[in-house]
Short mmCIF file of C-alpha atoms and ligand atoms in Angstrom, two decimals:
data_model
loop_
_atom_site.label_atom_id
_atom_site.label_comp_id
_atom_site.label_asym_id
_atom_site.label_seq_id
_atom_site.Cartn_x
_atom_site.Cartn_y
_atom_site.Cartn_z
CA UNK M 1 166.32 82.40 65.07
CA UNK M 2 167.26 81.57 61.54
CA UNK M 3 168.59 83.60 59.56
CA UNK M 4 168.43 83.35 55.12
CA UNK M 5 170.67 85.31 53.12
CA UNK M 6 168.06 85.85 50.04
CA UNK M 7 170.25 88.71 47.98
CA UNK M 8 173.83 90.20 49.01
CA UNK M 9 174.83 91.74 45.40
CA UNK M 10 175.71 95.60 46.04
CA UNK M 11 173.84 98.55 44.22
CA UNK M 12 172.75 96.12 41.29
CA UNK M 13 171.64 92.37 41.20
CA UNK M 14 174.44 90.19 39.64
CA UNK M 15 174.97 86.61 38.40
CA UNK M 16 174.80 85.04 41.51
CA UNK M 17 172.54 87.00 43.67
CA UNK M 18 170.11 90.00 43.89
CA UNK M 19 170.11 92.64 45.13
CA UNK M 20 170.08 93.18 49.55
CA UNK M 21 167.26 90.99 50.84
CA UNK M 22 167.46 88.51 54.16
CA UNK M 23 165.04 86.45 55.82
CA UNK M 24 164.98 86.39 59.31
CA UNK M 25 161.95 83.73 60.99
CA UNK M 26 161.70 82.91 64.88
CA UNK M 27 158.59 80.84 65.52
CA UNK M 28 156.53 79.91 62.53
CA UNK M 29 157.10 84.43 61.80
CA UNK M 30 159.15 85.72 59.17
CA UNK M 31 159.86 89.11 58.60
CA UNK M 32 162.37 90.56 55.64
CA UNK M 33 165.12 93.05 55.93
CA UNK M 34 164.86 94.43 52.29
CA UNK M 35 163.38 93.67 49.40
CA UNK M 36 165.96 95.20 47.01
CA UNK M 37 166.09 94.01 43.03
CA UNK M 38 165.17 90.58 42.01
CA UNK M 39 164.99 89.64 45.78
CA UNK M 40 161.49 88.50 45.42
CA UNK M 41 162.33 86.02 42.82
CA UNK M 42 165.13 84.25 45.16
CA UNK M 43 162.86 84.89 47.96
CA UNK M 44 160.48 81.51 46.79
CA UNK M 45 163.36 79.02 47.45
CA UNK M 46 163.13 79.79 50.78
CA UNK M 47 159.47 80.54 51.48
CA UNK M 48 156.34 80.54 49.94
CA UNK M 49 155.34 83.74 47.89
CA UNK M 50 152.55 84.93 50.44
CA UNK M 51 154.55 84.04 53.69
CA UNK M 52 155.91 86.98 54.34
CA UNK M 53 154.75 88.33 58.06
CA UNK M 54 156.50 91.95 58.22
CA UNK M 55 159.01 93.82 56.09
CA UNK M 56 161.53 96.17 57.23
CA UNK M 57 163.44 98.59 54.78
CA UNK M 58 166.80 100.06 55.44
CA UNK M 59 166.77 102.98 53.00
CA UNK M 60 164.82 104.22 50.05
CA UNK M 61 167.90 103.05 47.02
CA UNK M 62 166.48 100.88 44.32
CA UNK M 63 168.56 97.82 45.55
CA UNK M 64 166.89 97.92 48.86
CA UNK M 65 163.41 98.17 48.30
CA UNK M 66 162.37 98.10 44.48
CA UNK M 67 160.77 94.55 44.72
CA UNK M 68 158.28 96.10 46.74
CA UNK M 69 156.31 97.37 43.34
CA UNK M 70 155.89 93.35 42.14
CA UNK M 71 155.41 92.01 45.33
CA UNK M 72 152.26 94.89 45.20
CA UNK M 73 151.09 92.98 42.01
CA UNK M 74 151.34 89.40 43.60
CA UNK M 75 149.93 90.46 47.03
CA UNK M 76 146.49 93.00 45.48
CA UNK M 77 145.91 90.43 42.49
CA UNK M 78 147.15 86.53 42.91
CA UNK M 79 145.24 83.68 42.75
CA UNK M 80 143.40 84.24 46.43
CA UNK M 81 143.53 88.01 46.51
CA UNK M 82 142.80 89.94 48.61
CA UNK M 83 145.99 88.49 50.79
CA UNK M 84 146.36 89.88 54.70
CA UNK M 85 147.99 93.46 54.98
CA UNK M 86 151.83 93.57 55.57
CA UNK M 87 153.27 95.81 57.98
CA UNK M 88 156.64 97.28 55.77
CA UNK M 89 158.62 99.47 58.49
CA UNK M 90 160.23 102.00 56.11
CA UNK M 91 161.63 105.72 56.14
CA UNK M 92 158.53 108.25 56.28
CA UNK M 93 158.71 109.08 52.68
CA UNK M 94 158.28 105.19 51.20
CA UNK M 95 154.57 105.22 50.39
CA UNK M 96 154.89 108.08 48.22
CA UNK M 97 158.11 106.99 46.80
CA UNK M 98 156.96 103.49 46.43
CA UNK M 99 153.50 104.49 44.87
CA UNK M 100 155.53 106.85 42.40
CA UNK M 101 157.77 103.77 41.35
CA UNK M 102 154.95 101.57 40.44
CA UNK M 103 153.26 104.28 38.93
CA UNK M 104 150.19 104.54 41.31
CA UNK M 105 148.61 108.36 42.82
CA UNK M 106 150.00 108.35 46.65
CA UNK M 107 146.36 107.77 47.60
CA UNK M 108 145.34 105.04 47.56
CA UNK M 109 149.07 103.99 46.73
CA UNK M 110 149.65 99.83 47.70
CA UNK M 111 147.78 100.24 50.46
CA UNK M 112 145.90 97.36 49.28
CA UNK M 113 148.62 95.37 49.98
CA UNK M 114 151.28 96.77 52.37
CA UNK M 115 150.62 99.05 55.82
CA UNK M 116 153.76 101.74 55.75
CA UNK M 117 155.09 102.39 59.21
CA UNK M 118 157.19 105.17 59.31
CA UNK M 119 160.63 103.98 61.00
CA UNK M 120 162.25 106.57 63.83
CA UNK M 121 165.31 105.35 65.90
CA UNK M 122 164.50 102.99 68.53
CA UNK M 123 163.41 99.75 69.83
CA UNK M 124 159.71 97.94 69.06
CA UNK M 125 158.36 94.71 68.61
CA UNK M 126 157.75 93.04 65.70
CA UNK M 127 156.01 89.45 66.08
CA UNK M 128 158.74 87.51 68.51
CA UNK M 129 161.28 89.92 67.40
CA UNK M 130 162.86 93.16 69.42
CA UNK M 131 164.16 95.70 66.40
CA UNK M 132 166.24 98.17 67.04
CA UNK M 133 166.74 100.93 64.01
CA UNK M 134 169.44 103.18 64.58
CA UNK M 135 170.57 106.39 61.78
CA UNK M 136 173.53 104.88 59.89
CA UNK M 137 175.60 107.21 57.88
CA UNK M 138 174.60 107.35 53.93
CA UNK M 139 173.48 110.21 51.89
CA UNK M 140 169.92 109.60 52.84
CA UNK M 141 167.77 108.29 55.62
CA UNK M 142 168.81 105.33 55.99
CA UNK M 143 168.76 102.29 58.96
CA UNK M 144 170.78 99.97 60.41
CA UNK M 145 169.04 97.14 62.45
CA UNK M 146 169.28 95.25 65.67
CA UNK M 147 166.88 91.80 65.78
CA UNK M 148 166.60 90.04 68.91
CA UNK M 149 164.72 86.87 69.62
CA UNK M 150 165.32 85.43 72.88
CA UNK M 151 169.35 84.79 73.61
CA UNK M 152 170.03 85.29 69.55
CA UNK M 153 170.64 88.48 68.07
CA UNK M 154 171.50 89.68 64.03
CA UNK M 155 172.90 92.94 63.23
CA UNK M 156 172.79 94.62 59.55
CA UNK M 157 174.19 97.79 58.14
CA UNK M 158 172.63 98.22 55.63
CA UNK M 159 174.65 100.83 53.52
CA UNK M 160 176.72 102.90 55.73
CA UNK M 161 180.46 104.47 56.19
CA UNK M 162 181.57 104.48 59.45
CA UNK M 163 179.22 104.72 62.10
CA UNK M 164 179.46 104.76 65.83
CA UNK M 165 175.55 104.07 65.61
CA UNK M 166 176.23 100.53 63.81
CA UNK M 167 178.96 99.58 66.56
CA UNK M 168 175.96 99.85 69.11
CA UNK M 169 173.32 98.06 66.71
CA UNK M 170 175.79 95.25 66.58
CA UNK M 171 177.41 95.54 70.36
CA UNK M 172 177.36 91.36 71.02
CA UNK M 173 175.45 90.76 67.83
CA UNK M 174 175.75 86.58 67.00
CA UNK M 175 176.10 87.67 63.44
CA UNK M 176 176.78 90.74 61.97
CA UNK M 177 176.00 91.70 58.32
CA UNK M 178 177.83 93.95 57.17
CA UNK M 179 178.54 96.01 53.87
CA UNK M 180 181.75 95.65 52.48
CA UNK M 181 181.06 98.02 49.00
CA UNK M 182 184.26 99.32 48.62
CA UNK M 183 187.76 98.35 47.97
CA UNK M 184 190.21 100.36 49.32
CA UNK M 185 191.67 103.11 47.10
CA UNK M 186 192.89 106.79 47.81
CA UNK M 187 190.07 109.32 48.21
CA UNK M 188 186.92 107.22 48.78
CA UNK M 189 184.19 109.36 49.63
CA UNK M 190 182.67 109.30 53.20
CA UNK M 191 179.63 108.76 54.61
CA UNK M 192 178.66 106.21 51.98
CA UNK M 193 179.71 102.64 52.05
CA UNK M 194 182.47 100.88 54.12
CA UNK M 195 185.72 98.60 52.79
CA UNK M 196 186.10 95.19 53.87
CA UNK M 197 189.04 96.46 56.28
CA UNK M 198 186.32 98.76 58.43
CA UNK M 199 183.62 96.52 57.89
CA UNK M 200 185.97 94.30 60.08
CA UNK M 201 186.91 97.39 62.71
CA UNK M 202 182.85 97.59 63.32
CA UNK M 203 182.78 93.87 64.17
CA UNK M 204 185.43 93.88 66.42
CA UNK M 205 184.59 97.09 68.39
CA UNK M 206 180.93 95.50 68.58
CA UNK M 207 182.76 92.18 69.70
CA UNK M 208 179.88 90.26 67.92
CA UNK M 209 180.34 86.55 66.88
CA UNK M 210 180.67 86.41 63.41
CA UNK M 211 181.06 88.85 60.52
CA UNK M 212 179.32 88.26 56.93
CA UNK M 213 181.05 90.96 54.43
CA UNK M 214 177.72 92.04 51.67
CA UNK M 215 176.43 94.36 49.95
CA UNK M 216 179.11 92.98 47.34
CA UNK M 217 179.07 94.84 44.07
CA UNK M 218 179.60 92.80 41.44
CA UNK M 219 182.57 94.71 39.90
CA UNK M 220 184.86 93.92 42.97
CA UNK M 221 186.75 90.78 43.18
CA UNK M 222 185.53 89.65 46.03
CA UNK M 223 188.19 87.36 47.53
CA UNK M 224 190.03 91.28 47.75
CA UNK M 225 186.87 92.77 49.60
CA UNK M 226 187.68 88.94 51.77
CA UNK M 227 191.78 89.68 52.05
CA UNK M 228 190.97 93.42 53.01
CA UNK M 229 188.70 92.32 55.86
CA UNK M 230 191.55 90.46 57.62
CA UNK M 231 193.53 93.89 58.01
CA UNK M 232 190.52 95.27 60.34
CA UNK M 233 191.74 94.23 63.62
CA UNK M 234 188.80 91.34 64.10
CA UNK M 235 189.77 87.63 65.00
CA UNK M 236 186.35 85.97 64.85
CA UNK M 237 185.43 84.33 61.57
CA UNK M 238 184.42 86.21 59.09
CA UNK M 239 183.28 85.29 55.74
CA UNK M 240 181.70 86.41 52.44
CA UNK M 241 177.78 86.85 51.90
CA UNK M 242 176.34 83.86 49.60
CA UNK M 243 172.72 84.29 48.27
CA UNK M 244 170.99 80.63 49.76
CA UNK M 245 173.23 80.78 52.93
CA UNK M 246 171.38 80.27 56.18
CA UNK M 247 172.57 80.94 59.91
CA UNK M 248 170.77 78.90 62.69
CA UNK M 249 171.59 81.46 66.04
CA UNK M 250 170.66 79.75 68.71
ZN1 LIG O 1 172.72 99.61 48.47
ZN1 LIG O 2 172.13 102.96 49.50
#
């Protein structure tokens, strides 16, 4: 399993990266874990516009799944449309929400382009992959995910504070990603994103193999969200999100 960082910048795109996106492929399939702001421009290093086998969104915020609107456009009217369906695994409310964002009546919405599967917690299959979605904690409905693909496994967040339910997405995980939004400052709210110091206290109560700190907002200094991280109690490595890195989990 292989696994691309497309976009790790936090609530907004910035300089370096967009907004949440990763690639994940396992034999010849590749499915996405977001598709948040100016993720589908990034995305075409990687792969080719129209390779794109499943999507799965964590949450309904604009940095998670806005570039579903264009990638509507490309998919209903590029060069060989009509282009095969893709399945987008998404809270319940993410045609409507989607349609309304593009400016399109729910019905017919992007149905032309994208089947909506509402997400509930649990396991499923997905091409080679076993996904496991479990309720993180965030002001709304939003996902963390478990991907399996024969011995390898990759754990996300997406954006959560603390949450029991992402210590058993990520229980053994190879990699975990995890957001690290916040630095650490009296009175941070809860039950919206986590610091670099409990970002690293999920990874080691999960025990998995490596921790990736995103989700970076582009107003932290990041080599603080880094420095926080080693206060968390985890002694695997652990290292900042890069848009363009890849993981090879065997
Ligand atoms: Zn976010
Ligand atoms: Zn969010």
């Amino acid at each position: 399993m292989k696994v691309t960082i497309v976009g790790c910048s936090g609530s907004y795109p910035g300089p370096d990266s967009p907004a949440s996106c990763y690639l994940i492929e396992a034999d010849g399939f590749r499915m996405l874990l977001d598709l948040g702001s100016g993720s589908l421009g990034a995305l075409q290093r990687h792969i080719g516009l129209y390779d794109v086998d499943a999507i799965c969104l964590s949450h309904l915020h604009a940095d998670h799944c806005l570039d579903i609107c264009g990638y509507h456009v490309a998919r209903t009217y590029g060069p060989e449309a009509p282009y095969p369906v893709v399945p987008v695994y998404a809270p319940a409310a993410a045609p409507g929400r989607l349609a309304a964002a593009y400016g399109m009546p729910e019905e017919p919405g992007l149905e032309t382009a994208f089947d909506f599967v509402a997400l509930a917690p649990g396991s499923f299959q997905i091409g080679p992959f076993t996904l496991t979605a479990g309720l993180v904690n965030h002001p709304v409905e939003a996902y963390g995910f478990r991907v399996a693909n024969g011995g390898a496994c990759v754990a996300y967040s997406g954006d959560t504070g603390e949450s029991n339910e992402l210590v058993k997405l990520a229980t053994g995980a190879d990699l975990l990603l995890c957001e690290a939004s916040f630095i650490e400052a009296p009175d941070l709210p809860s039950g919206l994103h986590l610091t670099g110091r409990q970002a690293a206290e999920h990874a080691a109560k999960a025990d998995v193999g490596r921790l990736v700190l995103t989700h970076l907002v582009p107003w932290n200094d990041q080599a603080v969200v880094l420095d926080e991280a080693a206060g968390g109690g985890y002694d695997g490595p652990v290292e900042l999100a890069r848009s363009g890195a890849v993981y090879d989990l065997a």
